């Protein structure tokens, strides 16, 4: 809740998506899956206080949810990768799905370290299926 309130108060340049005001609703929704829950809440608060684009708000509603494990959203990619190596297939799929980085053909938990690489997007460093 605090992040949503904060989001209403932040300047556009402080948002976790660079150039936010210049992006279309589709452009923003494409970037949302890479954000942590607290960042989604900030974007939601900002969007509600300013333009209220339903495309963005609906996508955020779809993405908001619990973390795969406590503290996930504040972890660095190397910490997540370490836990992914010992996670069962269901938990690994949850993490990849939450991050929006797993296709229908993704087979996490196969034991190949090369399957997880850092995305080159907007400063986010989350594991992805490769």
mmCIF file with all atom_site columns, C-alpha atoms in Angstrom:
data_model
loop_
_atom_site.group_PDB
_atom_site.id
_atom_site.type_symbol
_atom_site.label_atom_id
_atom_site.label_alt_id
_atom_site.label_comp_id
_atom_site.label_asym_id
_atom_site.label_entity_id
_atom_site.label_seq_id
_atom_site.pdbx_PDB_ins_code
_atom_site.Cartn_x
_atom_site.Cartn_y
_atom_site.Cartn_z
_atom_site.occupancy
_atom_site.B_iso_or_equiv
_atom_site.pdbx_formal_charge
_atom_site.auth_seq_id
_atom_site.auth_comp_id
_atom_site.auth_asym_id
_atom_site.auth_atom_id
_atom_site.pdbx_PDB_model_num
ATOM 1   C CA . UNK A 1 1   ? 0.000  0.000   0.000   1.00 0.00 ? 1   UNK A CA 1
ATOM 2   C CA . UNK A 1 2   ? 2.844  2.390   0.864   1.00 0.00 ? 2   UNK A CA 1
ATOM 3   C CA . UNK A 1 3   ? 4.381  1.940   -2.592  1.00 0.00 ? 3   UNK A CA 1
ATOM 4   C CA . UNK A 1 4   ? 1.090  2.816   -4.274  1.00 0.00 ? 4   UNK A CA 1
ATOM 5   C CA . UNK A 1 5   ? 0.828  5.997   -2.222  1.00 0.00 ? 5   UNK A CA 1
ATOM 6   C CA . UNK A 1 6   ? 4.472  6.779   -2.904  1.00 0.00 ? 6   UNK A CA 1
ATOM 7   C CA . UNK A 1 7   ? 3.870  6.187   -6.609  1.00 0.00 ? 7   UNK A CA 1
ATOM 8   C CA . UNK A 1 8   ? 1.252  8.917   -6.648  1.00 0.00 ? 8   UNK A CA 1
ATOM 9   C CA . UNK A 1 9   ? 3.825  11.326  -5.209  1.00 0.00 ? 9   UNK A CA 1
ATOM 10  C CA . UNK A 1 10  ? 6.969  10.491  -7.223  1.00 0.00 ? 10  UNK A CA 1
ATOM 11  C CA . UNK A 1 11  ? 8.202  12.438  -10.197 1.00 0.00 ? 11  UNK A CA 1
ATOM 12  C CA . UNK A 1 12  ? 8.144  10.662  -13.524 1.00 0.00 ? 12  UNK A CA 1
ATOM 13  C CA . UNK A 1 13  ? 11.963 10.527  -13.644 1.00 0.00 ? 13  UNK A CA 1
ATOM 14  C CA . UNK A 1 14  ? 11.939 8.495   -10.406 1.00 0.00 ? 14  UNK A CA 1
ATOM 15  C CA . UNK A 1 15  ? 9.802  5.688   -11.851 1.00 0.00 ? 15  UNK A CA 1
ATOM 16  C CA . UNK A 1 16  ? 11.446 2.296   -12.447 1.00 0.00 ? 16  UNK A CA 1
ATOM 17  C CA . UNK A 1 17  ? 10.727 2.540   -16.204 1.00 0.00 ? 17  UNK A CA 1
ATOM 18  C CA . UNK A 1 18  ? 12.904 5.162   -17.925 1.00 0.00 ? 18  UNK A CA 1
ATOM 19  C CA . UNK A 1 19  ? 11.042 7.552   -20.224 1.00 0.00 ? 19  UNK A CA 1
ATOM 20  C CA . UNK A 1 20  ? 7.689  6.430   -18.788 1.00 0.00 ? 20  UNK A CA 1
ATOM 21  C CA . UNK A 1 21  ? 5.736  9.485   -19.954 1.00 0.00 ? 21  UNK A CA 1
ATOM 22  C CA . UNK A 1 22  ? 6.830  9.034   -23.555 1.00 0.00 ? 22  UNK A CA 1
ATOM 23  C CA . UNK A 1 23  ? 5.743  5.387   -23.739 1.00 0.00 ? 23  UNK A CA 1
ATOM 24  C CA . UNK A 1 24  ? 2.430  4.066   -25.006 1.00 0.00 ? 24  UNK A CA 1
ATOM 25  C CA . UNK A 1 25  ? 0.322  1.832   -22.784 1.00 0.00 ? 25  UNK A CA 1
ATOM 26  C CA . UNK A 1 26  ? 1.471  -1.190  -24.799 1.00 0.00 ? 26  UNK A CA 1
ATOM 27  C CA . UNK A 1 27  ? 5.131  -0.174  -24.395 1.00 0.00 ? 27  UNK A CA 1
ATOM 28  C CA . UNK A 1 28  ? 4.670  0.084   -20.624 1.00 0.00 ? 28  UNK A CA 1
ATOM 29  C CA . UNK A 1 29  ? 2.814  -3.230  -20.315 1.00 0.00 ? 29  UNK A CA 1
ATOM 30  C CA . UNK A 1 30  ? 5.660  -4.943  -22.195 1.00 0.00 ? 30  UNK A CA 1
ATOM 31  C CA . UNK A 1 31  ? 8.107  -3.773  -19.494 1.00 0.00 ? 31  UNK A CA 1
ATOM 32  C CA . UNK A 1 32  ? 5.953  -4.488  -16.432 1.00 0.00 ? 32  UNK A CA 1
ATOM 33  C CA . UNK A 1 33  ? 6.727  -8.240  -16.036 1.00 0.00 ? 33  UNK A CA 1
ATOM 34  C CA . UNK A 1 34  ? 10.359 -7.412  -15.320 1.00 0.00 ? 34  UNK A CA 1
ATOM 35  C CA . UNK A 1 35  ? 9.511  -5.268  -12.295 1.00 0.00 ? 35  UNK A CA 1
ATOM 36  C CA . UNK A 1 36  ? 9.474  -6.296  -8.655  1.00 0.00 ? 36  UNK A CA 1
ATOM 37  C CA . UNK A 1 37  ? 6.180  -6.132  -6.770  1.00 0.00 ? 37  UNK A CA 1
ATOM 38  C CA . UNK A 1 38  ? 7.162  -2.903  -5.011  1.00 0.00 ? 38  UNK A CA 1
ATOM 39  C CA . UNK A 1 39  ? 7.975  -1.320  -8.388  1.00 0.00 ? 39  UNK A CA 1
ATOM 40  C CA . UNK A 1 40  ? 4.634  -2.463  -9.808  1.00 0.00 ? 40  UNK A CA 1
ATOM 41  C CA . UNK A 1 41  ? 2.908  -0.839  -6.854  1.00 0.00 ? 41  UNK A CA 1
ATOM 42  C CA . UNK A 1 42  ? 4.796  2.409   -7.470  1.00 0.00 ? 42  UNK A CA 1
ATOM 43  C CA . UNK A 1 43  ? 3.822  2.400   -11.161 1.00 0.00 ? 43  UNK A CA 1
ATOM 44  C CA . UNK A 1 44  ? 0.229  1.611   -10.205 1.00 0.00 ? 44  UNK A CA 1
ATOM 45  C CA . UNK A 1 45  ? 0.071  4.556   -7.801  1.00 0.00 ? 45  UNK A CA 1
ATOM 46  C CA . UNK A 1 46  ? 1.617  6.893   -10.353 1.00 0.00 ? 46  UNK A CA 1
ATOM 47  C CA . UNK A 1 47  ? -0.687 5.715   -13.121 1.00 0.00 ? 47  UNK A CA 1
ATOM 48  C CA . UNK A 1 48  ? -3.809 6.043   -10.950 1.00 0.00 ? 48  UNK A CA 1
ATOM 49  C CA . UNK A 1 49  ? -2.807 9.569   -9.903  1.00 0.00 ? 49  UNK A CA 1
ATOM 50  C CA . UNK A 1 50  ? -2.022 10.734  -13.423 1.00 0.00 ? 50  UNK A CA 1
ATOM 51  C CA . UNK A 1 51  ? -3.453 9.197   -16.598 1.00 0.00 ? 51  UNK A CA 1
ATOM 52  C CA . UNK A 1 52  ? -5.185 6.061   -15.290 1.00 0.00 ? 52  UNK A CA 1
ATOM 53  C CA . UNK A 1 53  ? -4.633 4.011   -18.456 1.00 0.00 ? 53  UNK A CA 1
ATOM 54  C CA . UNK A 1 54  ? -6.694 0.837   -18.063 1.00 0.00 ? 54  UNK A CA 1
ATOM 55  C CA . UNK A 1 55  ? -4.301 -1.199  -20.215 1.00 0.00 ? 55  UNK A CA 1
ATOM 56  C CA . UNK A 1 56  ? -1.505 -0.594  -17.711 1.00 0.00 ? 56  UNK A CA 1
ATOM 57  C CA . UNK A 1 57  ? -3.655 -0.930  -14.596 1.00 0.00 ? 57  UNK A CA 1
ATOM 58  C CA . UNK A 1 58  ? -5.153 -4.217  -15.830 1.00 0.00 ? 58  UNK A CA 1
ATOM 59  C CA . UNK A 1 59  ? -1.703 -5.653  -16.605 1.00 0.00 ? 59  UNK A CA 1
ATOM 60  C CA . UNK A 1 60  ? -0.453 -4.639  -13.157 1.00 0.00 ? 60  UNK A CA 1
ATOM 61  C CA . UNK A 1 61  ? -3.483 -6.342  -11.584 1.00 0.00 ? 61  UNK A CA 1
ATOM 62  C CA . UNK A 1 62  ? -2.562 -9.523  -13.487 1.00 0.00 ? 62  UNK A CA 1
ATOM 63  C CA . UNK A 1 63  ? 1.062  -9.339  -12.316 1.00 0.00 ? 63  UNK A CA 1
ATOM 64  C CA . UNK A 1 64  ? 0.525  -8.403  -8.692  1.00 0.00 ? 64  UNK A CA 1
ATOM 65  C CA . UNK A 1 65  ? 0.837  -11.391 -6.464  1.00 0.00 ? 65  UNK A CA 1
ATOM 66  C CA . UNK A 1 66  ? 2.818  -13.097 -3.848  1.00 0.00 ? 66  UNK A CA 1
ATOM 67  C CA . UNK A 1 67  ? 6.527  -13.727 -4.148  1.00 0.00 ? 67  UNK A CA 1
ATOM 68  C CA . UNK A 1 68  ? 7.612  -17.300 -4.988  1.00 0.00 ? 68  UNK A CA 1
ATOM 69  C CA . UNK A 1 69  ? 9.419  -17.249 -1.612  1.00 0.00 ? 69  UNK A CA 1
ATOM 70  C CA . UNK A 1 70  ? 9.819  -14.556 1.066   1.00 0.00 ? 70  UNK A CA 1
ATOM 71  C CA . UNK A 1 71  ? 12.283 -11.846 0.010   1.00 0.00 ? 71  UNK A CA 1
ATOM 72  C CA . UNK A 1 72  ? 12.322 -12.801 -3.690  1.00 0.00 ? 72  UNK A CA 1
ATOM 73  C CA . UNK A 1 73  ? 11.599 -9.277  -4.916  1.00 0.00 ? 73  UNK A CA 1
ATOM 74  C CA . UNK A 1 74  ? 14.559 -7.808  -3.061  1.00 0.00 ? 74  UNK A CA 1
ATOM 75  C CA . UNK A 1 75  ? 17.053 -10.484 -4.162  1.00 0.00 ? 75  UNK A CA 1
ATOM 76  C CA . UNK A 1 76  ? 19.796 -10.005 -6.722  1.00 0.00 ? 76  UNK A CA 1
ATOM 77  C CA . UNK A 1 77  ? 19.949 -12.274 -9.768  1.00 0.00 ? 77  UNK A CA 1
ATOM 78  C CA . UNK A 1 78  ? 22.892 -14.308 -8.478  1.00 0.00 ? 78  UNK A CA 1
ATOM 79  C CA . UNK A 1 79  ? 20.983 -15.070 -5.269  1.00 0.00 ? 79  UNK A CA 1
ATOM 80  C CA . UNK A 1 80  ? 17.942 -16.164 -7.268  1.00 0.00 ? 80  UNK A CA 1
ATOM 81  C CA . UNK A 1 81  ? 20.079 -18.314 -9.567  1.00 0.00 ? 81  UNK A CA 1
ATOM 82  C CA . UNK A 1 82  ? 21.606 -20.069 -6.561  1.00 0.00 ? 82  UNK A CA 1
ATOM 83  C CA . UNK A 1 83  ? 18.158 -20.945 -5.228  1.00 0.00 ? 83  UNK A CA 1
ATOM 84  C CA . UNK A 1 84  ? 16.920 -21.925 -8.687  1.00 0.00 ? 84  UNK A CA 1
ATOM 85  C CA . UNK A 1 85  ? 19.580 -24.644 -8.875  1.00 0.00 ? 85  UNK A CA 1
ATOM 86  C CA . UNK A 1 86  ? 18.055 -26.382 -5.860  1.00 0.00 ? 86  UNK A CA 1
ATOM 87  C CA . UNK A 1 87  ? 14.407 -25.532 -6.567  1.00 0.00 ? 87  UNK A CA 1
ATOM 88  C CA . UNK A 1 88  ? 12.015 -28.186 -7.737  1.00 0.00 ? 88  UNK A CA 1
ATOM 89  C CA . UNK A 1 89  ? 10.535 -27.825 -11.228 1.00 0.00 ? 89  UNK A CA 1
ATOM 90  C CA . UNK A 1 90  ? 7.259  -26.294 -9.977  1.00 0.00 ? 90  UNK A CA 1
ATOM 91  C CA . UNK A 1 91  ? 9.006  -23.557 -7.977  1.00 0.00 ? 91  UNK A CA 1
ATOM 92  C CA . UNK A 1 92  ? 11.400 -22.841 -10.843 1.00 0.00 ? 92  UNK A CA 1
ATOM 93  C CA . UNK A 1 93  ? 8.448  -22.487 -13.235 1.00 0.00 ? 93  UNK A CA 1
ATOM 94  C CA . UNK A 1 94  ? 6.722  -20.083 -10.768 1.00 0.00 ? 94  UNK A CA 1
ATOM 95  C CA . UNK A 1 95  ? 9.816  -17.883 -10.666 1.00 0.00 ? 95  UNK A CA 1
ATOM 96  C CA . UNK A 1 96  ? 10.224 -17.816 -14.439 1.00 0.00 ? 96  UNK A CA 1
ATOM 97  C CA . UNK A 1 97  ? 6.514  -17.248 -15.019 1.00 0.00 ? 97  UNK A CA 1
ATOM 98  C CA . UNK A 1 98  ? 6.434  -14.430 -12.438 1.00 0.00 ? 98  UNK A CA 1
ATOM 99  C CA . UNK A 1 99  ? 9.313  -12.751 -14.203 1.00 0.00 ? 99  UNK A CA 1
ATOM 100 C CA . UNK A 1 100 ? 7.571  -13.201 -17.565 1.00 0.00 ? 100 UNK A CA 1
ATOM 101 C CA . UNK A 1 101 ? 10.637 -14.987 -18.880 1.00 0.00 ? 101 UNK A CA 1
ATOM 102 C CA . UNK A 1 102 ? 9.438  -18.509 -19.512 1.00 0.00 ? 102 UNK A CA 1
ATOM 103 C CA . UNK A 1 103 ? 7.748  -19.750 -22.647 1.00 0.00 ? 103 UNK A CA 1
ATOM 104 C CA . UNK A 1 104 ? 5.391  -22.699 -22.831 1.00 0.00 ? 104 UNK A CA 1
ATOM 105 C CA . UNK A 1 105 ? 8.326  -24.897 -23.911 1.00 0.00 ? 105 UNK A CA 1
ATOM 106 C CA . UNK A 1 106 ? 10.560 -23.915 -20.981 1.00 0.00 ? 106 UNK A CA 1
ATOM 107 C CA . UNK A 1 107 ? 11.777 -26.854 -18.915 1.00 0.00 ? 107 UNK A CA 1
ATOM 108 C CA . UNK A 1 108 ? 13.296 -25.434 -15.706 1.00 0.00 ? 108 UNK A CA 1
ATOM 109 C CA . UNK A 1 109 ? 15.171 -27.682 -13.332 1.00 0.00 ? 109 UNK A CA 1
ATOM 110 C CA . UNK A 1 110 ? 16.926 -29.641 -16.065 1.00 0.00 ? 110 UNK A CA 1
ATOM 111 C CA . UNK A 1 111 ? 20.244 -29.053 -14.302 1.00 0.00 ? 111 UNK A CA 1
ATOM 112 C CA . UNK A 1 112 ? 21.873 -26.986 -17.038 1.00 0.00 ? 112 UNK A CA 1
ATOM 113 C CA . UNK A 1 113 ? 23.316 -23.770 -15.678 1.00 0.00 ? 113 UNK A CA 1
ATOM 114 C CA . UNK A 1 114 ? 23.326 -22.289 -19.200 1.00 0.00 ? 114 UNK A CA 1
ATOM 115 C CA . UNK A 1 115 ? 19.528 -22.238 -19.194 1.00 0.00 ? 115 UNK A CA 1
ATOM 116 C CA . UNK A 1 116 ? 19.539 -19.163 -16.933 1.00 0.00 ? 116 UNK A CA 1
ATOM 117 C CA . UNK A 1 117 ? 21.005 -15.919 -18.189 1.00 0.00 ? 117 UNK A CA 1
ATOM 118 C CA . UNK A 1 118 ? 20.582 -12.303 -17.191 1.00 0.00 ? 118 UNK A CA 1
ATOM 119 C CA . UNK A 1 119 ? 18.273 -10.272 -19.459 1.00 0.00 ? 119 UNK A CA 1
ATOM 120 C CA . UNK A 1 120 ? 19.681 -7.152  -21.085 1.00 0.00 ? 120 UNK A CA 1
ATOM 121 C CA . UNK A 1 121 ? 16.653 -5.041  -20.234 1.00 0.00 ? 121 UNK A CA 1
ATOM 122 C CA . UNK A 1 122 ? 16.155 -1.819  -18.319 1.00 0.00 ? 122 UNK A CA 1
ATOM 123 C CA . UNK A 1 123 ? 18.673 -2.577  -15.609 1.00 0.00 ? 123 UNK A CA 1
ATOM 124 C CA . UNK A 1 124 ? 16.752 -5.590  -14.308 1.00 0.00 ? 124 UNK A CA 1
ATOM 125 C CA . UNK A 1 125 ? 18.863 -8.647  -13.602 1.00 0.00 ? 125 UNK A CA 1
ATOM 126 C CA . UNK A 1 126 ? 16.554 -11.616 -13.220 1.00 0.00 ? 126 UNK A CA 1
ATOM 127 C CA . UNK A 1 127 ? 17.109 -15.161 -14.451 1.00 0.00 ? 127 UNK A CA 1
ATOM 128 C CA . UNK A 1 128 ? 15.475 -16.127 -17.721 1.00 0.00 ? 128 UNK A CA 1
ATOM 129 C CA . UNK A 1 129 ? 14.918 -19.284 -19.636 1.00 0.00 ? 129 UNK A CA 1
ATOM 130 C CA . UNK A 1 130 ? 17.252 -19.506 -22.594 1.00 0.00 ? 130 UNK A CA 1
#
